[in-house]
mmCIF file of C-alpha atoms in Angstrom:
data_model
loop_
_atom_site.group_PDB
_atom_site.id
_atom_site.type_symbol
_atom_site.label_atom_id
_atom_site.label_comp_id
_atom_site.label_asym_id
_atom_site.label_seq_id
_atom_site.Cartn_x
_atom_site.Cartn_y
_atom_site.Cartn_z
ATOM 1 C CA MET A 7 -7.022 -1.453 -31.531
ATOM 2 C CA LEU A 8 -5.596 1.896 -30.561
ATOM 3 C CA ARG A 9 -3.647 0.597 -27.576
ATOM 4 C CA HIS A 10 -1.667 -1.752 -29.808
ATOM 5 C CA LEU A 11 -0.187 1.227 -31.630
ATOM 6 C CA LEU A 12 1.747 2.455 -28.607
ATOM 7 C CA LEU A 13 5.464 2.412 -29.329
ATOM 8 C CA ALA A 14 7.858 1.221 -26.676
ATOM 9 C CA GLY A 15 9.405 4.636 -26.172
ATOM 10 C CA LEU A 16 6.159 6.605 -25.944
ATOM 11 C CA VAL A 17 5.698 6.502 -22.193
ATOM 12 C CA ALA A 18 9.371 7.078 -21.465
ATOM 13 C CA LEU A 19 9.378 10.173 -23.666
ATOM 14 C CA SER A 20 6.177 11.609 -22.254
ATOM 15 C CA SER A 21 7.415 11.152 -18.684
ATOM 16 C CA GLY A 22 10.184 13.592 -19.469
ATOM 17 C CA LEU A 23 7.749 16.355 -20.362
ATOM 18 C CA ALA A 24 6.958 17.297 -16.770
ATOM 19 C CA SER A 25 9.762 19.841 -16.736
ATOM 20 C CA VAL A 26 8.294 21.705 -19.692
ATOM 21 C CA ALA A 27 4.592 21.144 -18.975
ATOM 22 C CA ALA A 28 2.900 24.053 -17.253
ATOM 23 C CA LYS A 29 0.742 22.937 -14.351
ATOM 24 C CA ALA A 30 -2.666 24.588 -14.196
ATOM 25 C CA ASP A 31 -2.869 27.443 -11.713
ATOM 26 C CA GLY A 32 -5.397 27.140 -8.932
ATOM 27 C CA VAL A 33 -8.379 24.847 -9.289
ATOM 28 C CA GLN A 34 -8.101 22.013 -11.803
ATOM 29 C CA VAL A 35 -10.832 21.059 -14.259
ATOM 30 C CA PHE A 36 -11.530 17.352 -14.757
ATOM 31 C CA ALA A 37 -13.812 16.234 -17.564
ATOM 32 C CA ARG A 38 -16.204 13.594 -16.287
ATOM 33 C CA ASP A 39 -16.060 10.855 -18.907
ATOM 34 C CA GLY A 40 -14.957 13.419 -21.464
ATOM 35 C CA ALA A 41 -16.877 16.284 -23.011
ATOM 36 C CA ALA A 42 -20.014 14.235 -22.500
ATOM 37 C CA VAL A 43 -22.448 17.001 -23.377
ATOM 38 C CA THR A 44 -21.209 16.813 -26.987
ATOM 39 C CA PHE A 45 -20.234 13.167 -27.570
ATOM 40 C CA PRO A 46 -21.558 10.028 -25.885
ATOM 41 C CA GLU A 47 -19.936 9.792 -22.464
ATOM 42 C CA GLY A 48 -16.944 7.554 -21.945
ATOM 43 C CA THR A 49 -15.920 7.429 -25.621
ATOM 44 C CA LEU A 50 -12.464 8.283 -26.900
ATOM 45 C CA ALA A 51 -14.057 11.077 -28.939
ATOM 46 C CA ALA A 52 -15.461 12.649 -25.769
ATOM 47 C CA PHE A 53 -12.146 12.360 -23.935
ATOM 48 C CA ASP A 54 -10.175 13.771 -26.856
ATOM 49 C CA LEU A 55 -12.504 16.755 -27.170
ATOM 50 C CA ALA A 56 -12.172 17.450 -23.440
ATOM 51 C CA ILE A 57 -8.389 17.546 -23.786
ATOM 52 C CA ALA A 58 -8.706 19.945 -26.733
ATOM 53 C CA GLN A 59 -11.017 22.144 -24.659
ATOM 54 C CA GLY A 60 -8.312 22.566 -22.037
ATOM 55 C CA ALA A 61 -9.310 20.094 -19.327
ATOM 56 C CA ASP A 62 -6.459 19.462 -16.907
ATOM 57 C CA GLY A 63 -7.589 15.915 -16.332
ATOM 58 C CA LEU A 64 -10.150 13.235 -17.097
ATOM 59 C CA ARG A 65 -12.399 11.384 -14.700
ATOM 60 C CA VAL A 66 -12.708 7.831 -16.018
ATOM 61 C CA ASP A 67 -15.380 5.416 -14.743
ATOM 62 C CA VAL A 68 -14.068 1.860 -14.952
ATOM 63 C CA TYR A 69 -16.018 -1.380 -14.709
ATOM 64 C CA GLN A 70 -14.865 -4.953 -15.295
ATOM 65 C CA THR A 71 -16.213 -7.622 -17.630
ATOM 66 C CA ALA A 72 -16.947 -11.186 -16.588
ATOM 67 C CA ASP A 73 -13.530 -12.268 -17.864
ATOM 68 C CA GLY A 74 -11.606 -9.481 -16.163
ATOM 69 C CA VAL A 75 -11.168 -6.784 -18.833
ATOM 70 C CA GLN A 76 -11.422 -3.273 -17.428
ATOM 71 C CA VAL A 77 -13.670 -1.112 -19.567
ATOM 72 C CA ILE A 78 -14.865 2.496 -19.604
ATOM 73 C CA ARG A 79 -18.583 2.985 -18.974
ATOM 74 C CA THR A 80 -20.673 5.121 -16.646
ATOM 75 C CA ALA A 81 -23.240 2.561 -15.525
ATOM 76 C CA ARG A 82 -23.207 -1.119 -14.645
ATOM 77 C CA ASN A 83 -26.131 -1.720 -17.000
ATOM 78 C CA LEU A 84 -24.756 -1.568 -20.533
ATOM 79 C CA ALA A 85 -28.271 -1.026 -21.879
ATOM 80 C CA GLU A 86 -28.210 2.486 -20.403
ATOM 81 C CA ASN A 87 -25.470 3.870 -22.661
ATOM 82 C CA THR A 88 -24.753 1.348 -25.425
ATOM 83 C CA ASP A 89 -26.748 -0.670 -27.946
ATOM 84 C CA ALA A 90 -26.437 -3.758 -25.730
ATOM 85 C CA ALA A 91 -30.197 -4.264 -25.433
ATOM 86 C CA ALA A 92 -30.414 -4.868 -29.183
ATOM 87 C CA LEU A 93 -27.269 -6.994 -29.500
ATOM 88 C CA LEU A 94 -26.860 -9.037 -26.344
ATOM 89 C CA PRO A 95 -29.192 -11.602 -24.777
ATOM 90 C CA ALA A 96 -30.307 -11.110 -21.196
ATOM 91 C CA PRO A 97 -27.758 -12.824 -18.923
ATOM 92 C CA ALA A 98 -28.608 -15.571 -16.497
ATOM 93 C CA PRO A 99 -28.116 -14.820 -12.800
ATOM 94 C CA LEU A 100 -25.128 -16.270 -11.008
ATOM 95 C CA LYS A 101 -25.795 -18.765 -8.262
ATOM 96 C CA GLY A 102 -26.482 -17.001 -4.995
ATOM 97 C CA GLU A 103 -26.917 -13.574 -6.601
ATOM 98 C CA PRO A 104 -30.125 -11.676 -7.434
ATOM 99 C CA ALA A 105 -31.503 -11.633 -10.965
ATOM 100 C CA PRO A 106 -29.599 -9.084 -13.062
ATOM 101 C CA VAL A 107 -31.165 -5.878 -14.313
ATOM 102 C CA GLY A 108 -30.574 -5.087 -17.990
ATOM 103 C CA ARG A 109 -27.155 -6.102 -19.344
ATOM 104 C CA PRO A 110 -24.647 -5.848 -16.456
ATOM 105 C CA ILE A 111 -21.032 -5.345 -17.502
ATOM 106 C CA ASP A 112 -19.803 -7.826 -14.914
ATOM 107 C CA LEU A 113 -21.935 -10.588 -16.499
ATOM 108 C CA THR A 114 -20.760 -9.736 -20.036
ATOM 109 C CA PHE A 115 -17.657 -11.222 -21.651
ATOM 110 C CA TYR A 116 -15.256 -8.924 -23.451
ATOM 111 C CA SER A 117 -15.913 -10.574 -26.814
ATOM 112 C CA ASP A 118 -19.506 -9.340 -26.549
ATOM 113 C CA TYR A 119 -18.578 -5.958 -25.077
ATOM 114 C CA ALA A 120 -16.269 -5.320 -28.043
ATOM 115 C CA ARG A 121 -19.285 -5.456 -30.389
ATOM 116 C CA LEU A 122 -21.055 -2.525 -28.716
ATOM 117 C CA THR A 123 -21.228 1.124 -29.658
ATOM 118 C CA ALA A 124 -21.974 4.018 -27.313
ATOM 119 C CA THR A 125 -25.229 5.934 -27.073
ATOM 120 C CA GLN A 126 -26.236 9.167 -25.347
ATOM 121 C CA PRO A 127 -28.062 8.256 -22.121
ATOM 122 C CA ILE A 128 -29.275 11.686 -21.024
ATOM 123 C CA ALA A 129 -32.509 13.136 -22.332
ATOM 124 C CA GLY A 130 -32.193 16.509 -24.008
ATOM 125 C CA ARG A 131 -28.726 15.930 -25.412
ATOM 126 C CA GLY A 132 -28.016 15.235 -29.058
ATOM 127 C CA THR A 133 -28.166 11.650 -30.278
ATOM 128 C CA ARG A 134 -26.618 12.156 -33.725
ATOM 129 C CA PHE A 135 -23.424 10.380 -32.648
ATOM 130 C CA ASP A 136 -25.190 7.299 -31.293
ATOM 131 C CA GLY A 137 -23.755 4.139 -32.778
ATOM 132 C CA MET A 138 -20.638 5.859 -34.175
ATOM 133 C CA PHE A 139 -18.080 5.154 -31.458
ATOM 134 C CA PRO A 140 -17.088 1.876 -29.809
ATOM 135 C CA ALA A 141 -17.245 1.464 -26.065
ATOM 136 C CA PRO A 142 -13.525 1.525 -25.157
ATOM 137 C CA ILE A 143 -11.432 -0.271 -22.587
ATOM 138 C CA LEU A 144 -9.157 1.497 -20.127
ATOM 139 C CA GLU A 145 -5.981 0.764 -22.062
ATOM 140 C CA ASP A 146 -7.379 2.522 -25.143
ATOM 141 C CA LEU A 147 -7.589 5.745 -23.158
ATOM 142 C CA LEU A 148 -4.155 5.379 -21.586
ATOM 143 C CA VAL A 149 -2.652 5.220 -25.074
ATOM 144 C CA LEU A 150 -4.615 8.259 -26.248
ATOM 145 C CA VAL A 151 -3.592 10.321 -23.227
ATOM 146 C CA GLU A 152 0.100 9.479 -23.627
ATOM 147 C CA ARG A 153 -0.068 10.582 -27.260
ATOM 148 C CA ARG A 154 -1.758 13.864 -26.409
ATOM 149 C CA LYS A 155 0.736 14.557 -23.624
ATOM 150 C CA MET A 156 3.538 14.250 -26.153
ATOM 151 C CA GLU A 157 1.839 16.319 -28.851
ATOM 152 C CA ARG A 158 0.656 19.118 -26.567
ATOM 153 C CA ARG A 159 3.644 18.959 -24.211
ATOM 154 C CA ARG A 160 1.566 19.334 -21.097
ATOM 155 C CA ARG A 161 0.304 17.266 -18.236
ATOM 156 C CA ILE A 162 -3.020 15.482 -18.454
ATOM 157 C CA SER A 163 -4.165 13.953 -15.190
ATOM 158 C CA LEU A 164 -6.407 10.936 -14.777
ATOM 159 C CA LEU A 165 -8.875 10.105 -12.042
ATOM 160 C CA ILE A 166 -9.654 6.417 -12.548
ATOM 161 C CA VAL A 167 -12.780 5.511 -10.566
ATOM 162 C CA LEU A 168 -13.356 1.799 -9.960
ATOM 163 C CA HIS A 169 -16.955 0.586 -9.661
ATOM 164 C CA ASP A 170 -18.498 -2.529 -8.112
ATOM 165 C CA THR A 171 -15.198 -3.585 -6.595
ATOM 166 C CA ALA A 172 -16.866 -5.628 -3.841
ATOM 167 C CA ILE A 173 -18.784 -7.661 -6.442
ATOM 168 C CA HIS A 174 -15.610 -8.738 -8.230
ATOM 169 C CA ALA A 175 -13.718 -9.343 -4.996
ATOM 170 C CA ALA A 176 -16.485 -11.693 -3.822
ATOM 171 C CA ARG A 177 -16.227 -13.598 -7.106
ATOM 172 C CA GLY A 178 -12.467 -13.991 -6.776
ATOM 173 C CA ARG A 179 -11.597 -11.507 -9.556
ATOM 174 C CA PRO A 180 -10.618 -8.348 -7.649
ATOM 175 C CA MET A 181 -10.239 -5.243 -9.780
ATOM 176 C CA GLU A 182 -7.414 -3.621 -7.855
ATOM 177 C CA PRO A 183 -4.492 -5.948 -8.796
ATOM 178 C CA ARG A 184 -5.563 -5.787 -12.453
ATOM 179 C CA LEU A 185 -5.589 -2.006 -12.413
ATOM 180 C CA LEU A 186 -2.179 -1.826 -10.754
ATOM 181 C CA ALA A 187 -0.760 -4.249 -13.321
ATOM 182 C CA THR A 188 -2.094 -2.043 -16.123
ATOM 183 C CA LEU A 189 -0.564 1.085 -14.587
ATOM 184 C CA GLN A 190 2.740 -0.735 -14.254
ATOM 185 C CA LYS A 191 2.555 -1.810 -17.900
ATOM 186 C CA TYR A 192 2.274 1.832 -18.974
ATOM 187 C CA ARG A 193 4.826 3.052 -16.411
ATOM 188 C CA LEU A 194 2.202 5.028 -14.522
ATOM 189 C CA THR A 195 2.644 3.375 -11.151
ATOM 190 C CA GLY A 196 3.321 6.058 -8.567
ATOM 191 C CA SER A 197 2.509 8.937 -10.907
ATOM 192 C CA PRO A 198 0.942 11.847 -9.007
ATOM 193 C CA ASP A 199 -1.023 12.603 -12.183
ATOM 194 C CA VAL A 200 -2.840 9.251 -12.075
ATOM 195 C CA MET A 201 -5.309 9.033 -9.210
ATOM 196 C CA ILE A 202 -7.305 5.993 -8.176
ATOM 197 C CA GLY A 203 -10.820 6.529 -6.877
ATOM 198 C CA THR A 204 -13.657 4.397 -5.562
ATOM 199 C CA SER A 205 -16.722 4.771 -3.377
ATOM 200 C CA GLU A 206 -16.002 1.513 -1.510
ATOM 201 C CA PRO A 207 -13.493 1.861 1.364
ATOM 202 C CA SER A 208 -12.539 -1.834 1.288
ATOM 203 C CA SER A 209 -11.189 -1.297 -2.212
ATOM 204 C CA PHE A 210 -8.444 0.933 -0.849
ATOM 205 C CA ALA A 211 -7.322 -1.895 1.428
ATOM 206 C CA ARG A 212 -7.080 -4.239 -1.574
ATOM 207 C CA LEU A 213 -5.048 -1.645 -3.447
ATOM 208 C CA GLY A 214 -2.332 -1.860 -0.830
ATOM 209 C CA ALA A 215 0.707 0.267 -1.546
ATOM 210 C CA THR A 216 0.244 2.102 -4.839
ATOM 211 C CA GLY A 217 3.679 3.668 -4.865
ATOM 212 C CA GLY A 218 2.384 7.222 -4.841
ATOM 213 C CA ASN A 219 -0.763 7.216 -6.989
ATOM 214 C CA PRO A 220 -3.109 9.514 -5.014
ATOM 215 C CA ARG A 221 -6.350 7.973 -3.740
ATOM 216 C CA VAL A 222 -9.740 9.659 -4.008
ATOM 217 C CA PHE A 223 -12.785 8.613 -1.982
ATOM 218 C CA VAL A 224 -15.847 9.208 -4.165
ATOM 219 C CA LEU A 225 -18.847 10.098 -1.996
ATOM 220 C CA GLY A 226 -22.342 9.246 -3.169
ATOM 221 C CA PRO A 227 -25.667 10.734 -2.009
ATOM 222 C CA SER A 228 -25.556 11.760 1.640
ATOM 223 C CA THR A 229 -28.161 9.225 2.754
ATOM 224 C CA GLY A 230 -26.604 6.352 0.821
ATOM 225 C CA ARG A 231 -23.949 3.897 1.982
ATOM 226 C CA PRO A 232 -20.887 2.530 0.192
ATOM 227 C CA GLY A 233 -21.518 -0.516 -1.966
ATOM 228 C CA ASP A 234 -19.383 -2.704 0.287
ATOM 229 C CA ALA A 235 -21.329 -1.844 3.467
ATOM 230 C CA ALA A 236 -23.053 -5.245 3.546
ATOM 231 C CA GLN A 237 -19.683 -7.018 3.508
ATOM 232 C CA THR A 238 -17.861 -4.709 5.909
ATOM 233 C CA GLY A 239 -20.726 -4.050 8.318
ATOM 234 C CA ASP A 240 -19.899 -0.335 8.332
ATOM 235 C CA ARG A 241 -23.142 1.554 8.987
ATOM 236 C CA ARG A 242 -21.807 4.991 8.070
ATOM 237 C CA THR A 243 -23.532 6.903 5.304
ATOM 238 C CA PHE A 244 -21.728 9.097 2.800
ATOM 239 C CA GLY A 245 -23.110 12.029 4.789
ATOM 240 C CA ASP A 246 -21.336 10.722 7.889
ATOM 241 C CA TYR A 247 -18.072 10.803 5.955
ATOM 242 C CA GLN A 248 -18.626 14.509 5.200
ATOM 243 C CA THR A 249 -18.475 15.540 8.854
ATOM 244 C CA PRO A 250 -15.155 16.712 10.338
ATOM 245 C CA ASP A 251 -14.752 13.376 12.149
ATOM 246 C CA GLY A 252 -15.711 11.467 9.013
ATOM 247 C CA LEU A 253 -13.215 13.359 6.881
ATOM 248 C CA ARG A 254 -10.456 12.669 9.387
ATOM 249 C CA ALA A 255 -11.345 8.967 9.135
ATOM 250 C CA VAL A 256 -11.155 9.190 5.342
ATOM 251 C CA ARG A 257 -7.616 10.571 5.623
ATOM 252 C CA ASN A 258 -6.558 7.171 6.949
ATOM 253 C CA PHE A 259 -7.106 5.599 3.532
ATOM 254 C CA ALA A 260 -7.417 8.417 0.957
ATOM 255 C CA ASP A 261 -5.764 11.662 -0.091
ATOM 256 C CA ALA A 262 -8.833 13.436 -1.457
ATOM 257 C CA VAL A 263 -12.626 13.291 -1.502
ATOM 258 C CA LEU A 264 -14.979 13.884 -4.420
ATOM 259 C CA VAL A 265 -18.335 15.327 -3.354
ATOM 260 C CA ASP A 266 -21.409 16.668 -5.121
ATOM 261 C CA VAL A 267 -21.649 20.405 -5.683
ATOM 262 C CA GLN A 268 -24.908 20.510 -3.699
ATOM 263 C CA ASP A 269 -22.967 19.357 -0.628
ATOM 264 C CA VAL A 270 -20.597 22.307 -1.059
ATOM 265 C CA GLN A 271 -23.038 25.034 -1.988
ATOM 266 C CA GLY A 272 -26.580 24.245 -2.989
ATOM 267 C CA THR A 273 -29.002 26.361 -4.968
ATOM 268 C CA TYR A 274 -32.558 27.463 -4.254
ATOM 269 C CA ALA A 275 -35.442 26.751 -6.610
ATOM 270 C CA ASP A 276 -34.955 30.147 -8.250
ATOM 271 C CA GLY A 277 -31.295 29.389 -8.940
ATOM 272 C CA GLY A 278 -29.890 31.564 -6.164
ATOM 273 C CA ALA A 279 -26.942 30.274 -4.161
ATOM 274 C CA MET A 280 -27.468 28.890 -0.676
ATOM 275 C CA PRO A 281 -24.875 29.590 2.027
ATOM 276 C CA ALA A 282 -21.792 27.452 1.481
ATOM 277 C CA SER A 283 -21.210 24.474 3.754
ATOM 278 C CA THR A 284 -18.061 24.111 5.839
ATOM 279 C CA ILE A 285 -16.771 21.091 3.906
ATOM 280 C CA VAL A 286 -14.016 23.025 2.122
ATOM 281 C CA ASP A 287 -12.405 24.058 5.406
ATOM 282 C CA ASP A 288 -13.229 20.726 7.041
ATOM 283 C CA ALA A 289 -11.508 18.769 4.275
ATOM 284 C CA ARG A 290 -8.487 21.015 4.418
ATOM 285 C CA GLY A 291 -8.362 20.622 8.186
ATOM 286 C CA ALA A 292 -8.352 16.847 7.741
ATOM 287 C CA GLY A 293 -5.467 17.055 5.264
ATOM 288 C CA LEU A 294 -7.605 16.127 2.245
ATOM 289 C CA ARG A 295 -7.918 17.681 -1.186
ATOM 290 C CA LEU A 296 -11.500 18.453 -2.185
ATOM 291 C CA PHE A 297 -12.887 17.655 -5.645
ATOM 292 C CA VAL A 298 -16.409 18.778 -6.540
ATOM 293 C CA GLY A 299 -18.620 17.138 -9.160
ATOM 294 C CA GLY A 300 -22.273 16.919 -10.155
ATOM 295 C CA PHE A 301 -22.335 20.023 -12.355
ATOM 296 C CA ALA A 302 -23.838 18.542 -15.511
ATOM 297 C CA ASP A 303 -25.111 15.001 -15.345
ATOM 298 C CA ALA A 304 -28.433 13.190 -15.314
ATOM 299 C CA GLU A 305 -29.457 14.806 -12.018
ATOM 300 C CA ASP A 306 -28.318 18.298 -13.016
ATOM 301 C CA PRO A 307 -29.416 19.204 -16.570
ATOM 302 C CA VAL A 308 -27.172 21.463 -18.571
ATOM 303 C CA LYS A 309 -27.723 25.063 -17.560
ATOM 304 C CA PRO A 310 -27.571 28.155 -19.802
ATOM 305 C CA ARG A 311 -23.979 29.214 -20.320
ATOM 306 C CA ARG A 312 -24.056 32.369 -18.191
ATOM 307 C CA GLU A 313 -25.752 30.574 -15.290
ATOM 308 C CA ALA A 314 -23.361 27.616 -15.505
ATOM 309 C CA ILE A 315 -20.243 29.798 -15.559
ATOM 310 C CA ALA A 316 -21.534 31.795 -12.573
ATOM 311 C CA MET A 317 -21.940 28.546 -10.610
ATOM 312 C CA TYR A 318 -18.462 27.355 -11.529
ATOM 313 C CA ARG A 319 -17.041 30.675 -10.362
ATOM 314 C CA ARG A 320 -18.837 30.465 -7.035
ATOM 315 C CA ILE A 321 -17.368 27.034 -6.372
ATOM 316 C CA ILE A 322 -13.903 28.020 -7.589
ATOM 317 C CA ASP A 323 -13.949 31.039 -5.281
ATOM 318 C CA LEU A 324 -14.581 28.766 -2.282
ATOM 319 C CA GLY A 325 -11.064 27.360 -2.682
ATOM 320 C CA VAL A 326 -11.753 23.811 -3.862
ATOM 321 C CA ASP A 327 -8.932 21.848 -5.473
ATOM 322 C CA ALA A 328 -10.757 20.573 -8.555
ATOM 323 C CA ILE A 329 -14.115 20.548 -10.280
ATOM 324 C CA VAL A 330 -15.364 17.532 -12.219
ATOM 325 C CA THR A 331 -17.837 18.255 -14.988
ATOM 326 C CA ASP A 332 -19.400 17.022 -18.221
ATOM 327 C CA GLU A 333 -18.801 20.464 -19.786
ATOM 328 C CA PRO A 334 -15.080 21.258 -19.407
ATOM 329 C CA ALA A 335 -15.171 24.118 -21.939
ATOM 330 C CA ARG A 336 -17.454 26.166 -19.680
ATOM 331 C CA ALA A 337 -15.497 25.286 -16.551
ATOM 332 C CA THR A 338 -12.191 26.350 -18.074
ATOM 333 C CA ALA A 339 -13.843 29.556 -19.316
ATOM 334 C CA ALA A 340 -15.058 30.303 -15.805
ATOM 335 C CA ARG A 341 -11.571 29.740 -14.431
ATOM 336 C CA ARG A 342 -10.164 32.212 -16.973
ATOM 337 C CA GLY A 343 -12.798 34.801 -16.080
ATOM 338 C CA GLY A 344 -14.765 34.375 -19.305
ATOM 339 C CA ARG A 345 -18.485 34.794 -19.774
#
């Protein structure tokens, strides 16, 4: 596999490029699971295209197989974005847990995961690449990024978002030590360009000291609660965390928050912009960086180019730190003042 081609000196050489790599001015553009409008999300092809399109960083959604391999997918149910439904039998439930829906990653062994290819999960997008690209593991992407950093002589940041951490912790296979061991293997421990995100606050406690890797609290829908709420007993919703007091509480365990664009500045039915919320100033007052996502995903269909660029510009002008999008080419164009 691709990760096995990494030469011993690759990481050491790329770490020396910081002095010659130009850091992006102003707001950063992160590609959510790559250029996922073009290629199936979470594939190396999608990530590579996003880098070529000028994305400053990549948001990477990471799940874990039943035997502890950390893989790149965007949903727990593999049937949503791979050919798992046709290739894998329905798994049996674990004792004490509810019956599984579809083909959960955490009930799938890596030997079966490695047989899968990615598919486009969002209606209205092209499906001509379905079945062409394997579903990668995290290490595959780390190798690709180190290569591109060398070739292009620039920084490429990563936002690694862990999912279902409470599930694996309860089973005695916590994700956090495995991720930290992988970062150490690739000499990325403590890198300010490699951020660790999750929507479950207890995961940050299990991370412990990360040696400088920034932490990003990923906020879900305002009325929802973190996935570890049942274990921790914390009754706060994601909306509660968006208040000034909530953001100050977040600062105790994270360096940044990722929120949906509608929580920053929503749009009316006719596409006009609503008044902006106060979350940009509130996050800054709490000492947090603010990342904004939700621009082009299943809940926000791809807009016409002019409309999309206008929305990116509105959010950029509010002073956010980063935008996270499935369409990095449009976001970088908006940042440059293009049309």
